[in-house]
Amino acid sequence: MKLYTYFRSSAAYRVRIALNLKGLAPEMVPIHLVKNGGMQLQADYRAINPEGLVPALEDGGQVLSQSLAIIEYLDETHPSPALMPNNALDRAWVRSLALAIACDIHPLNNLRVLRYLTGKLSVAEEDKNTWYKHWCEEGLSALEKILSSDARVGQFCYRDTPSLADCCLIPQLYNAQRFKVDLSNMPTLLRIQSNCLALPAFAQAAPELQMDAE
Ligand SMILES: N[C@@H](CCC(=O)N[C@@H](CS)C(=O)NCC(=O)O)C(=O)O
């Protein structure tokens, strides 16, 4: 198994957490998203993932893209510990939390989007940061509302074991803190973050501990 990854990619960070929770240690192949215009855009990587995005997971001669699809694949092929609830309603709820991050927050703040704003659209650096904070705060505040009022929340997003939702939440909070988004009014998210980071699977997936960290 091979994971194409970049230390600061939050989508790759999600998969690194899931791999660690499953006790899997694939070969890590760093794809630098910035150097030389970005390795993800070069022909040899596009032959692996035509989307030009990390992560990609190679397993059994097949390549999978999209972090959530990869995590669900890992969960089906390595069922223990389970990253999804065992009933359909709660599975849908956990997916909704993960998708709120992966579809509604992260894409608006992805590298290529921010670059397009400052490049093609000549948006000033300060306005770009306002854009970043706006979408990040709006999305995370909604999650705080959801998680602070649902009885299924325990030490983690879903009860007392990590799930797909935590795999998505922790990288998004890491990113938000890196860009100085104010999370002080999001105590539920911060409590879950602290519980997750106390687990080696989450701690060891952190960007600064990766082989390609700068
Ligand atoms: N929906 C995709 C998102 C993947 C993605 O956007 N990856 C980012 C890093 S977090 C990337 O490769 N960006 C390169 C670029 O923007 O050029 C997933 O969940 O895997």
Coordinates of C-alpha atoms and ligand atoms in Angstrom, one line a residue, residues 6 8-12 14 33 40-41 51-55 65-68 70 102 106-107 110-113 115, ligand 1:
Y6 CA 1.8 16.2 1.6
R8 CA 0.3 20.1 5.3
S9 CA -2.6 18.7 3.2
S10 CA -5.6 18.4 5.5
A11 CA -7.2 15.8 3.2
A12 CA -4.0 13.6 3.4
R14 CA -7.5 12.7 7.4
L33 CA 2.2 21.0 -3.5
Q40 CA 0.6 17.4 -8.0
L41 CA 0.2 19.2 -11.3
E51 CA -7.5 15.5 -10.4
G52 CA -4.0 16.7 -9.4
L53 CA -4.8 16.5 -5.7
V54 CA -3.5 14.6 -2.7
P55 CA -4.2 12.2 -1.2
S65 CA -8.6 9.3 -4.7
Q66 CA -10.9 11.4 -2.4
S67 CA -10.0 11.1 1.3
L68 CA -13.5 10.1 2.4
I70 CA -10.3 6.1 0.9
A102 CA -14.9 18.1 3.4
H106 CA -12.3 22.7 2.9
P107 CA -12.8 23.2 -0.9
N110 CA -8.0 24.9 -0.8
L111 CA -4.6 26.0 -2.2
R112 CA -5.7 26.2 -5.8
V113 CA -8.8 28.3 -4.9
R115 CA -4.1 30.9 -5.6
Ligands
LIG1 N1 -12.0 16.3 -1.9 C1 -10.6 15.9 -1.9 C2 -9.7 17.2 -1.7 C3 -8.3 16.9 -2.0 C4 -7.5 18.2 -1.9 O1 -8.1 19.3 -2.2 N2 -6.2 18.2 -1.7 C5 -5.5 19.4 -1.6 C6 -4.6 19.4 -0.4 S1 -5.5 19.4 1.1 C7 -4.6 19.5 -2.8 O2 -4.0 18.5 -3.3 N3 -4.4 20.7 -3.3 C8 -3.5 21.0 -4.4 C9 -3.9 22.2 -5.1 O3 -4.8 22.9 -4.6 O4 -3.3 22.5 -6.1 C10 -10.3 14.9 -0.8 O5 -11.0 14.8 0.1 O6 -9.3 14.1 -1.0

